XYZ file of C-alpha atoms in Angstrom:
692
model
C -10.622 -0.111 -24.046
C -12.037 1.704 -21.018
C -10.629 -1.015 -18.780
C -7.180 -0.304 -20.267
C -7.573 3.460 -19.650
C -7.801 4.200 -23.384
C -9.812 7.183 -24.631
C -11.417 7.559 -28.063
C -10.518 10.952 -29.557
C -12.604 10.847 -32.773
C -16.202 12.022 -32.358
C -19.128 11.567 -34.740
C -19.632 9.436 -37.885
C -16.677 9.161 -40.253
C -18.402 7.524 -43.248
C -21.592 9.209 -44.438
C -23.729 8.004 -47.349
C -27.252 8.742 -48.485
C -28.652 5.982 -46.307
C -26.069 5.357 -43.559
C -23.957 7.282 -41.110
C -21.272 5.173 -39.415
C -18.174 5.747 -37.321
C -15.582 3.410 -38.784
C -12.416 5.240 -37.625
C -11.041 4.798 -34.132
C -8.124 6.627 -32.561
C -7.269 5.740 -28.969
C -4.844 7.309 -26.529
C -3.878 6.631 -22.930
C -2.843 10.278 -22.441
C -5.793 12.448 -23.568
C -4.197 15.512 -21.966
C -1.569 15.441 -24.741
C -4.187 15.627 -27.528
C -4.705 19.242 -28.572
C -7.505 18.736 -31.083
C -9.106 16.104 -33.322
C -10.525 16.742 -36.806
C -13.345 14.914 -38.610
C -13.691 16.711 -41.946
C -15.738 16.265 -45.120
C -13.545 16.356 -48.236
C -16.125 15.974 -51.019
C -13.835 13.491 -52.782
C -15.177 10.449 -50.908
C -17.878 9.381 -48.489
C -15.046 8.633 -46.032
C -14.086 11.700 -43.951
C -10.568 12.942 -43.433
C -9.370 12.205 -39.903
C -6.563 14.135 -38.212
C -5.293 14.398 -34.632
C -3.093 17.206 -33.291
C -0.767 16.041 -30.535
C 1.775 17.753 -28.308
C 5.326 16.968 -29.323
C 7.217 18.480 -26.401
C 6.927 16.581 -23.153
C 7.360 18.315 -19.804
C 8.427 15.599 -17.438
C 7.768 17.583 -14.289
C 4.673 19.709 -14.777
C 4.824 22.990 -12.865
C 1.864 23.443 -10.540
C 1.728 27.205 -11.077
C -1.286 28.833 -9.491
C -2.109 25.844 -7.278
C -3.100 26.940 -3.786
C -2.921 24.919 -0.618
C -2.956 25.673 3.088
C 0.130 25.074 5.174
C 2.816 26.639 7.307
C 5.373 28.493 5.136
C 9.045 27.703 5.593
C 9.818 31.153 6.925
C 7.231 30.640 9.679
C 8.394 27.164 10.745
C 10.785 28.446 13.410
C 8.192 30.868 14.814
C 5.673 28.038 14.899
C 8.034 25.780 16.863
C 8.914 28.636 19.220
C 5.208 29.181 19.937
C 4.801 25.502 20.842
C 7.877 25.654 23.076
C 6.506 28.704 24.910
C 3.285 26.977 25.983
C 3.099 26.379 29.736
C 1.635 22.878 29.770
C 1.632 22.675 33.583
C -1.013 25.395 33.726
C -2.995 23.957 30.827
C -3.081 20.333 32.026
C -4.666 19.601 35.386
C -3.627 15.948 35.584
C -7.073 15.005 36.942
C -9.612 15.162 34.099
C -8.410 13.107 31.116
C -10.842 14.371 28.483
C -10.379 17.991 29.556
C -6.577 17.738 29.470
C -6.569 16.004 26.099
C -8.997 18.549 24.613
C -7.011 21.480 26.024
C -3.807 20.146 24.516
C -5.390 19.391 21.130
C -7.171 22.752 20.978
C -4.002 24.644 21.922
C -1.959 22.916 19.224
C -4.755 23.428 16.697
C -4.971 27.113 17.627
C -1.235 27.621 17.044
C -1.367 25.700 13.761
C -4.216 27.903 12.503
C -2.342 31.038 13.569
C 0.618 30.232 11.331
C -1.259 28.517 8.497
C -1.273 30.506 5.277
C -2.638 30.100 1.788
C 0.433 29.173 -0.241
C 0.407 29.673 -3.999
C 2.964 27.736 -5.981
C 5.038 29.724 -8.417
C 5.757 28.588 -11.934
C 9.250 27.225 -12.394
C 11.166 28.012 -15.523
C 12.899 24.668 -15.339
C 10.831 21.515 -14.935
C 13.785 19.106 -14.987
C 15.164 18.680 -11.461
C 18.808 18.040 -12.306
C 19.286 21.264 -14.338
C 20.775 23.601 -11.770
C 21.768 27.256 -12.159
C 25.391 26.561 -13.121
C 24.378 24.162 -15.883
C 21.855 26.650 -17.273
C 24.534 29.369 -17.329
C 26.917 26.993 -19.056
C 24.271 26.187 -21.656
C 23.838 29.901 -22.399
C 27.577 30.241 -22.975
C 27.497 27.192 -25.249
C 24.650 28.635 -27.324
C 26.419 31.995 -27.611
C 29.626 30.327 -28.784
C 27.599 28.390 -31.378
C 26.276 31.644 -32.815
C 29.823 32.965 -33.069
C 31.057 29.721 -34.612
C 28.399 29.913 -37.332
C 29.793 33.236 -38.467
C 32.617 33.237 -40.977
C 36.065 33.462 -39.550
C 35.230 32.169 -36.064
C 36.637 28.926 -34.680
C 34.361 26.110 -33.419
C 36.909 24.994 -30.826
C 35.345 26.977 -27.950
C 31.828 25.713 -28.843
C 32.955 22.067 -28.881
C 34.682 22.510 -25.528
C 31.593 24.094 -23.936
C 29.295 21.488 -25.478
C 31.353 18.671 -23.973
C 31.368 20.411 -20.588
C 27.565 20.746 -20.664
C 27.143 17.056 -21.479
C 29.543 16.072 -18.705
C 27.865 18.305 -16.116
C 24.371 17.081 -17.026
C 25.437 13.444 -16.708
C 27.027 14.127 -13.332
C 23.982 16.067 -12.115
C 21.636 13.283 -13.268
C 23.702 10.671 -11.454
C 23.670 12.741 -8.245
C 19.910 13.222 -8.573
C 19.270 9.493 -8.886
C 21.528 8.717 -5.941
C 19.617 11.216 -3.799
C 16.244 9.881 -4.927
C 17.067 6.211 -4.410
C 18.751 6.882 -1.065
C 15.678 8.742 0.164
C 13.466 5.848 -0.986
C 15.512 3.414 1.179
C 14.526 0.430 -0.932
C 10.815 1.313 -0.938
C 9.701 0.249 -4.415
C 6.573 2.435 -4.279
C 8.535 5.648 -3.679
C 11.144 4.637 -6.245
C 8.476 3.863 -8.796
C 6.812 7.246 -8.297
C 10.068 8.977 -9.224
C 10.574 6.685 -12.227
C 7.075 7.500 -13.504
C 7.845 11.201 -13.261
C 11.104 10.823 -15.158
C 9.383 8.800 -17.882
C 6.733 11.477 -18.251
C 3.831 9.303 -17.149
C 0.732 10.948 -15.707
C 0.684 10.869 -11.929
C -3.044 11.420 -11.583
C -5.453 9.211 -13.455
C -8.338 11.205 -11.947
C -9.683 7.997 -10.465
C -8.296 8.160 -6.949
C -10.470 11.219 -6.289
C -14.117 10.819 -7.304
C -15.374 13.401 -9.770
C -18.980 12.292 -9.490
C -20.977 9.622 -7.675
C -24.111 7.778 -8.758
C -26.387 7.536 -5.717
C -29.562 5.579 -6.536
C -29.671 7.029 -10.036
C -28.869 10.589 -8.904
C -25.515 11.996 -10.045
C -23.707 13.865 -7.255
C -20.934 16.278 -8.233
C -20.656 18.594 -5.235
C -17.866 17.495 -2.854
C -20.017 18.024 0.246
C -22.797 15.778 -1.062
C -20.303 13.135 -2.154
C -18.630 13.191 1.273
C -21.986 12.645 2.998
C -22.871 9.829 0.578
C -19.547 8.054 1.159
C -19.802 8.327 4.933
C -23.357 6.975 4.984
C -22.370 4.114 2.684
C -19.308 3.114 4.718
C -21.346 3.087 7.945
C -24.452 1.390 6.546
C -22.534 -1.347 4.690
C -20.998 -2.434 7.996
C -24.276 -2.130 9.907
C -26.007 -4.428 7.402
C -23.624 -7.201 8.413
C -23.430 -6.427 12.139
C -27.217 -6.238 12.538
C -27.526 -9.885 11.450
C -25.923 -11.039 14.692
C -27.147 -10.790 18.255
C -24.576 -11.431 20.954
C -25.219 -11.419 24.673
C -22.157 -12.555 26.538
C -21.480 -12.143 30.203
C -17.985 -10.964 30.991
C -16.276 -13.201 33.529
C -13.118 -11.789 35.089
C -10.507 -14.071 36.577
C -8.696 -13.409 39.801
C -5.026 -13.465 38.866
C -1.875 -11.976 40.287
C -0.103 -9.102 38.522
C 2.604 -11.466 37.273
C 0.024 -13.796 35.712
C -2.155 -11.174 34.018
C -1.454 -8.475 31.493
C -1.489 -4.917 32.796
C -0.590 -1.653 31.050
C 2.323 0.233 32.609
C 3.183 3.939 32.486
C 5.424 5.601 29.934
C 8.360 8.000 30.320
C 9.236 11.131 28.314
C 12.265 9.405 26.796
C 10.132 6.565 25.509
C 7.625 9.053 24.096
C 10.401 10.706 22.093
C 11.540 7.298 20.830
C 7.981 6.434 19.766
C 7.641 9.771 17.959
C 10.814 9.149 15.982
C 9.623 5.646 15.065
C 6.491 6.981 13.343
C 6.412 6.696 9.576
C 6.939 9.998 7.814
C 3.733 11.314 6.296
C 2.035 14.585 5.418
C -1.498 13.252 5.941
C -3.135 15.630 8.395
C -5.504 14.449 11.096
C -8.609 16.157 12.447
C -6.445 18.665 14.362
C -4.287 19.586 11.355
C -1.222 17.706 12.614
C 0.807 15.106 10.704
C 3.672 12.763 11.726
C 6.316 15.011 10.159
C 5.133 17.952 12.245
C 5.033 15.840 15.403
C 8.626 14.703 14.817
C 9.751 18.328 14.672
C 7.834 19.137 17.867
C 8.748 15.918 19.692
C 10.992 17.342 22.450
C 8.503 20.135 23.226
C 5.454 17.852 23.389
C 7.014 14.780 25.026
C 6.144 15.868 28.585
C 2.435 16.700 28.028
C 1.940 13.608 25.838
C 3.496 11.348 28.497
C 1.285 12.980 31.137
C -1.911 12.372 29.149
C -0.981 8.767 28.254
C -0.208 7.950 31.896
C -3.459 9.586 33.007
C -5.279 7.496 30.398
C -3.680 4.304 31.734
C -4.368 5.111 35.389
C -8.003 6.036 34.691
C -8.475 3.022 32.358
C -9.995 5.309 29.732
C -9.079 6.408 26.205
C -9.493 10.155 25.479
C -12.567 11.083 23.447
C -10.598 13.639 21.425
C -8.460 10.802 20.038
C -11.422 8.812 18.723
C -12.247 10.901 15.626
C -10.940 9.813 12.225
C -10.797 11.495 8.833
C -11.623 8.991 6.059
C -10.507 9.317 2.448
C -12.277 7.140 -0.172
C -9.728 5.414 -2.436
C -10.769 3.979 -5.795
C -10.200 0.229 -6.262
C -11.464 -0.885 -9.697
C -14.557 -0.924 -11.859
C -16.875 2.032 -12.379
C -15.384 5.152 -10.821
C -18.821 6.644 -10.033
C -19.992 3.678 -7.941
C -19.736 3.811 -4.149
C -18.997 0.095 -3.838
C -15.740 0.511 -5.780
C -14.116 2.661 -3.104
C -12.438 1.604 0.116
C -11.995 3.841 3.173
C -8.563 4.910 4.363
C -8.656 6.355 7.886
C -6.347 9.030 9.282
C -6.386 8.844 13.063
C -5.072 11.567 15.405
C -1.311 11.211 15.174
C -0.751 11.657 18.933
C -3.169 8.804 19.658
C -0.873 6.450 17.744
C 1.791 6.965 20.402
C -0.545 5.529 23.046
C -1.423 2.681 20.672
C 2.241 1.942 19.991
C 3.009 1.852 23.698
C 0.144 -0.510 24.546
C 0.724 -2.717 21.478
C 4.399 -3.078 22.381
C 3.467 -4.304 25.858
C 0.812 -6.711 24.534
C 3.276 -8.264 22.068
C 5.896 -8.666 24.795
C 3.315 -10.288 27.068
C 2.097 -12.711 24.393
C 5.648 -13.726 23.515
C 6.454 -14.572 27.127
C 3.223 -16.079 28.441
C 0.643 -18.724 27.816
C -1.782 -18.707 26.091
C -0.153 -16.916 23.171
C -0.967 -16.357 19.521
C -1.576 -19.513 17.510
C 1.598 -20.724 15.752
C -0.286 -20.740 12.442
C -1.014 -16.988 12.679
C 1.602 -15.245 10.519
C 0.084 -11.762 10.236
C 1.429 -8.700 12.057
C 4.013 -10.647 14.059
C 7.750 -10.119 14.281
C 9.860 -12.894 12.745
C 6.802 -14.098 10.807
C 6.316 -13.239 7.144
C 4.268 -13.991 4.054
C 7.166 -16.060 2.739
C 7.128 -18.268 5.838
C 3.372 -18.773 5.449
C 3.491 -19.701 1.753
C 6.590 -21.873 2.173
C 4.994 -23.845 5.018
C 1.801 -24.319 3.008
C 3.644 -25.518 -0.116
C 5.854 -27.911 1.828
C 2.859 -29.428 3.641
C 1.050 -29.961 0.360
C 4.123 -31.697 -1.066
C 4.400 -33.825 2.071
C 0.789 -34.995 1.799
C 1.005 -35.592 -1.955
C 4.110 -37.741 -1.475
C 1.922 -40.002 0.666
C -0.466 -40.345 -2.255
C -4.001 -39.128 -2.701
C -5.378 -35.606 -2.926
C -5.109 -32.377 -0.941
C -8.091 -30.047 -0.900
C -8.089 -26.441 0.289
C -10.670 -23.721 0.851
C -9.496 -20.113 0.792
C -11.799 -17.996 2.955
C -12.909 -14.472 2.200
C -14.497 -12.569 5.080
C -16.813 -9.669 4.308
C -15.472 -6.496 6.002
C -13.690 -8.556 8.636
C -11.955 -5.729 10.523
C -15.047 -3.505 10.489
C -17.455 -6.118 11.863
C -15.486 -7.236 14.926
C -17.951 -7.438 17.816
C -16.612 -5.598 20.847
C -18.266 -7.843 23.447
C -16.885 -10.997 21.836
C -13.416 -9.469 21.541
C -13.284 -8.357 25.180
C -14.337 -11.807 26.383
C -11.594 -13.358 24.289
C -9.052 -11.001 25.807
C -9.985 -12.346 29.231
C -9.016 -15.830 28.020
C -5.541 -14.413 27.380
C -5.468 -13.374 31.068
C -5.820 -9.647 30.445
C -6.470 -7.817 33.689
C -9.763 -6.057 34.330
C -8.093 -2.642 34.045
C -6.494 -3.536 30.696
C -9.814 -4.810 29.298
C -11.570 -1.675 30.507
C -8.973 0.515 28.759
C -9.313 -1.447 25.494
C -13.108 -1.259 25.739
C -12.851 2.512 26.062
C -10.429 2.535 23.111
C -12.908 0.664 20.871
C -16.218 2.300 21.749
C -17.747 5.687 20.886
C -15.610 6.256 17.808
C -16.611 8.669 15.051
C -15.539 9.214 11.473
C -15.924 11.904 8.830
C -15.255 11.483 5.098
C -13.222 14.116 3.270
C -13.676 14.727 -0.480
C -11.799 17.624 -2.101
C -11.274 19.309 1.303
C -15.013 19.073 2.110
C -15.907 16.992 5.169
C -19.100 15.215 6.043
C -20.691 15.179 9.468
C -19.177 12.809 12.024
C -21.019 9.486 12.323
C -20.659 6.942 15.132
C -19.103 3.516 14.611
C -20.752 0.643 16.463
C -18.373 -2.225 15.720
C -14.953 -3.108 14.367
C -11.383 -2.241 15.202
C -10.137 1.161 13.971
C -8.855 1.081 10.395
C -5.372 2.523 10.011
C -4.610 1.976 13.678
C -1.674 0.184 15.290
C -3.659 -1.793 17.853
C -6.360 -2.829 15.356
C -4.473 -5.630 13.518
C -3.153 -7.041 16.809
C -6.615 -7.107 18.365
C -8.008 -8.781 15.238
C -5.341 -11.492 15.470
C -6.451 -12.172 19.048
C -10.072 -12.145 17.871
C -9.615 -15.001 15.377
C -6.875 -16.811 17.295
C -9.095 -19.802 18.135
C -10.285 -20.349 14.537
C -7.809 -23.218 13.817
C -9.237 -25.202 16.750
C -12.791 -25.447 15.374
C -12.080 -28.545 13.297
C -9.483 -31.152 14.179
C -9.605 -32.914 10.783
C -8.243 -29.920 8.859
C -5.115 -27.830 9.063
C -5.371 -24.052 9.069
C -3.043 -21.243 8.124
C -3.807 -17.563 8.807
C -2.376 -14.235 7.781
C -4.753 -11.837 9.560
C -8.052 -12.330 7.690
C -6.405 -14.225 4.774
C -7.211 -17.693 6.063
C -7.578 -21.125 4.489
C -8.130 -24.740 5.546
C -6.686 -27.796 3.815
C -7.159 -31.562 4.266
C -5.667 -34.752 2.848
C -7.473 -37.841 1.606
C -7.169 -40.778 -0.788
C -9.790 -39.452 -3.217
C -11.347 -36.139 -4.094
C -14.715 -37.289 -2.751
C -13.214 -38.018 0.668
C -11.441 -34.651 0.647
C -14.643 -32.843 -0.377
C -16.572 -34.492 2.463
C -13.902 -33.390 4.973
C -13.942 -29.836 3.629
C -17.738 -29.647 3.822
C -17.592 -30.782 7.451
C -14.796 -28.280 8.154
C -16.706 -25.414 6.582
C -19.770 -26.315 8.625
C -17.695 -25.898 11.801
C -16.178 -22.672 10.445
C -19.554 -21.098 9.686
C -20.770 -22.004 13.193
C -17.689 -20.326 14.668
C -18.252 -17.257 12.468
C -21.851 -17.020 13.632
C -20.654 -16.872 17.242
C -17.973 -14.306 16.360
C -20.290 -12.100 14.266
C -18.280 -12.555 11.074
C -19.783 -13.190 7.651
C -18.294 -15.412 4.946
C -18.274 -14.000 1.419
C -19.160 -17.178 -0.462
C -18.865 -15.507 -3.873
C -15.126 -14.951 -3.301
C -14.435 -18.027 -1.161
C -12.951 -20.690 -3.449
C -11.830 -24.292 -3.286
C -8.901 -26.059 -4.930
C -7.742 -29.665 -5.316
C -4.036 -30.558 -5.446
C -3.029 -33.870 -7.014
C -0.022 -35.481 -8.690
C -2.013 -37.440 -11.246
C -2.681 -35.986 -14.679
C -5.900 -37.944 -15.183
C -8.803 -35.691 -16.028
C -11.586 -36.129 -13.495
C -14.422 -33.938 -12.356
C -13.962 -31.998 -9.141
C -16.641 -32.726 -6.537
C -18.603 -29.760 -5.241
C -17.969 -28.089 -1.899
C -21.074 -26.593 -0.300
C -21.263 -24.003 2.464
C -24.716 -23.230 3.898
C -26.318 -24.650 0.771
C -24.164 -22.562 -1.592
C -21.659 -24.132 -3.950
C -18.143 -22.766 -3.802
C -16.241 -22.051 -6.989
C -13.511 -24.614 -7.715
C -10.433 -22.987 -9.248
C -7.177 -24.270 -10.712
C -5.090 -21.360 -9.449
C -5.374 -18.793 -6.693
C -3.320 -15.763 -5.673
C -2.487 -16.024 -1.990
C -0.305 -13.356 -0.357
C 1.101 -12.336 -3.741
C 2.001 -15.893 -4.797
C -0.069 -17.518 -7.570
C -0.589 -21.142 -6.524
C -1.923 -23.673 -9.052
C -3.337 -27.135 -8.501
C -0.243 -28.842 -9.985
C 2.278 -26.666 -8.090
C 3.945 -25.837 -11.394
C 3.901 -22.057 -10.693
C 3.612 -21.367 -14.420
C 1.163 -18.520 -13.830
C 3.374 -17.012 -11.134
C 6.482 -17.228 -13.322
C 4.554 -15.594 -16.174
C 3.414 -12.728 -13.958
C 6.904 -12.351 -12.518
C 8.450 -12.186 -15.998
C 5.924 -9.564 -17.100
C 6.684 -7.367 -14.082
C 10.465 -7.725 -14.419
C 10.349 -6.994 -18.167
C 8.487 -3.770 -17.534
C 10.904 -2.585 -14.845
C 13.876 -3.728 -16.919
C 12.714 -1.659 -19.900
C 12.587 1.416 -17.681
C 15.992 0.572 -16.240
C 17.455 0.275 -19.735
C 16.067 3.717 -20.612
C 17.647 5.508 -17.635
C 20.794 3.436 -16.952
C 23.197 5.805 -18.734
C 22.130 8.623 -16.429
C 22.766 6.684 -13.234
C 25.881 5.986 -11.257
C 26.779 2.414 -10.361
C 25.568 2.869 -6.781
C 22.232 4.339 -7.884
C 21.759 1.607 -10.493
C 22.493 -1.057 -7.904
C 19.841 0.379 -5.584
C 17.324 0.482 -8.428
C 17.971 -3.145 -9.401
C 17.619 -4.413 -5.842
C 14.441 -2.434 -5.107
C 12.645 -2.733 -8.464
C 13.843 -6.026 -10.003
C 15.554 -8.336 -7.522
C 12.828 -7.685 -4.947
C 10.402 -9.465 -7.305
C 12.871 -12.317 -7.880
C 13.353 -12.778 -4.144
C 9.698 -12.603 -3.036
C 8.601 -16.057 -1.808
C 11.520 -17.542 -3.753
C 11.742 -20.417 -1.263
C 8.278 -21.535 -2.368
C 8.645 -21.559 -6.160
C 12.388 -21.763 -6.896
C 12.596 -25.584 -6.859
C 11.351 -25.897 -10.416
C 12.734 -27.795 -13.367
C 15.290 -25.971 -15.477
C 12.941 -25.461 -18.413
C 10.446 -23.545 -16.258
C 13.152 -21.260 -14.869
C 14.622 -20.525 -18.297
C 12.655 -17.258 -18.838
C 13.871 -15.969 -15.460
C 17.479 -16.823 -16.269
C 17.217 -14.919 -19.556
C 15.836 -11.876 -17.764
C 18.506 -12.143 -15.082
C 21.247 -12.105 -17.726
C 19.664 -9.068 -19.360
C 19.613 -7.258 -16.015
C 23.343 -7.678 -15.404
C 24.096 -6.665 -19.016
C 22.134 -3.456 -18.643
C 23.748 -2.917 -15.253
C 27.213 -3.112 -16.855
C 26.076 -1.065 -19.914
C 26.731 -3.936 -22.286
C 24.742 -4.809 -25.453
C 22.373 -7.755 -25.619
C 24.821 -10.029 -27.475
C 27.546 -9.603 -24.809
C 28.163 -12.724 -22.730
C 27.130 -12.412 -19.097
C 29.864 -14.598 -17.557
C 32.520 -11.948 -18.078
C 30.314 -9.408 -16.316
C 29.799 -11.668 -13.322
C 33.522 -12.281 -12.977
C 34.258 -8.575 -13.170
C 31.495 -7.333 -10.862
C 31.198 -10.164 -8.364
C 33.573 -8.494 -5.889
C 31.849 -5.140 -5.470
C 28.279 -6.062 -6.415
C 27.989 -9.401 -4.583
C 25.960 -10.911 -7.423
C 26.172 -14.399 -8.799
C 24.148 -16.645 -11.058
C 20.401 -17.036 -10.636
C 20.977 -20.476 -9.131
C 23.027 -19.011 -6.285
C 20.473 -16.201 -5.863
C 17.778 -18.824 -5.245
C 19.800 -20.789 -2.734
């Protein structure tokens, strides 16, 4: 029940005899905040106690955060804040000679102005917690209630009350529809943002109290103070990576090649106009970096800061050095699963200085352009973090190759790799030598080396920060250059074994081979994994054998034992299904498990859609369906859609229910009439046409 987030509300024994005392009554809830009190009372009439639970009946969908304090710049001070930034004379502050001094002066000046206008803001309680009830509707409701009082008196007509009641209902429906249109338009098809609003409207708790640790168990000692927890998390994140990195010793001599500027990759300067374009391309976020700045703030200050930012980036490129002030990250521990008081069940999310991402974006853009127009380039089987490559292309190619080999007869075997902390254990020396093989110039390699080294991080828990600790390996988490550099780092992995085919999506990598029997396939996979582990040893990466699995694909239904696959003396787990890039692949390519999961997800979103459809306009409902339901239908549809009709039957039933709810029709209504009526302005058709 704990795994399902259920809480027991009855405490103590509920059946008491002369010799026993037992708790035989259980009452569970997934919303303990709505339980006012529980009773476990002796009645004297029986040895079984009387059990009662008092629960809240009224549900406030949007809980007012009255009394909550946070630090920020008030709205009335926003213009003064921007004016103060505009008044700064950057020519006097930036020398254009010392990179670290200029970068520090700029960061300190911005931080000083932010602190000057930052205030402690206390949220006020709102009388209305429902967002679509505006002032005019509330006034209309008061008039309706007053007319009802008059109508209840003898001799007064109910005509005015009925008229006002109908007006209130009409205005509320219109206001709800406008609210949903605004919400779904602001989400822009992002299912996560849309789902957050839906959860609020359904009254579901937004905070499960698991994303932020309340206490941590450190070697048997319970830590509750935020400062101690922050220090414990930071030490754990650093030490867990060092344990892996310290296993490898790499001494490589860097050999530069003498190439012309047209043959090698060099980093060019940036203009103010391009800086403004990069600022506007940043994702909107309120996550503040070490200087108190966030992307939203930088977008507002873009025109005022474009010139000094361009100056510092160009100075960084010309000096082949990355500013030290941009190398500090704020890390937030995010709960994954399992015990919430265990350090190993949290993953770090880094917030890098937002201005540093502009330099990363500029360099990454040039690297991608160079790789797309030169040789050597990224391996064609690398699908991660590349334009015009996607998870659907990767899964579709894999499925089609398996089908191709199975049509020849025999068996296909695959090993899905799991690397332990792959991004965090990238060895800098190995990476820089690999960049030279891509014909990066000496100046570009020197700049990237400066970008990677001497980085520090601090963990923040409940606004308490730990001391900054130095990182010795890895590419920066949460960065823009990091995934691209990692792709270059593992680019030569497919070449380690010629007998197997490889497919990569960043660190989600697997090998597969074809053979006449499972024993032949197992022998090929063992040989392949031997070459892979040798390559990993050279690249300072560690294979997580407990999560690395093998799978055999075959057309025959004969039951036969699966031969073992060993890696470094350890036996890999052989599975019948595996979730790869969101697609559940099984050994028979039936996709039964994936269809079952898809149906479960669509049913849940459809139930929510049915509950709120009457309050939505057609346009808002269409956006909801495409972002919350059809997005699941469409994901990797090219890989699993070619199934027999019986397997697709549950999806067709759900599809028909979706269009019925969309058109506000009951379950027994036939869907063909809806399709004929709505096909012109909704561009929908049958599920068969959706799949093609």
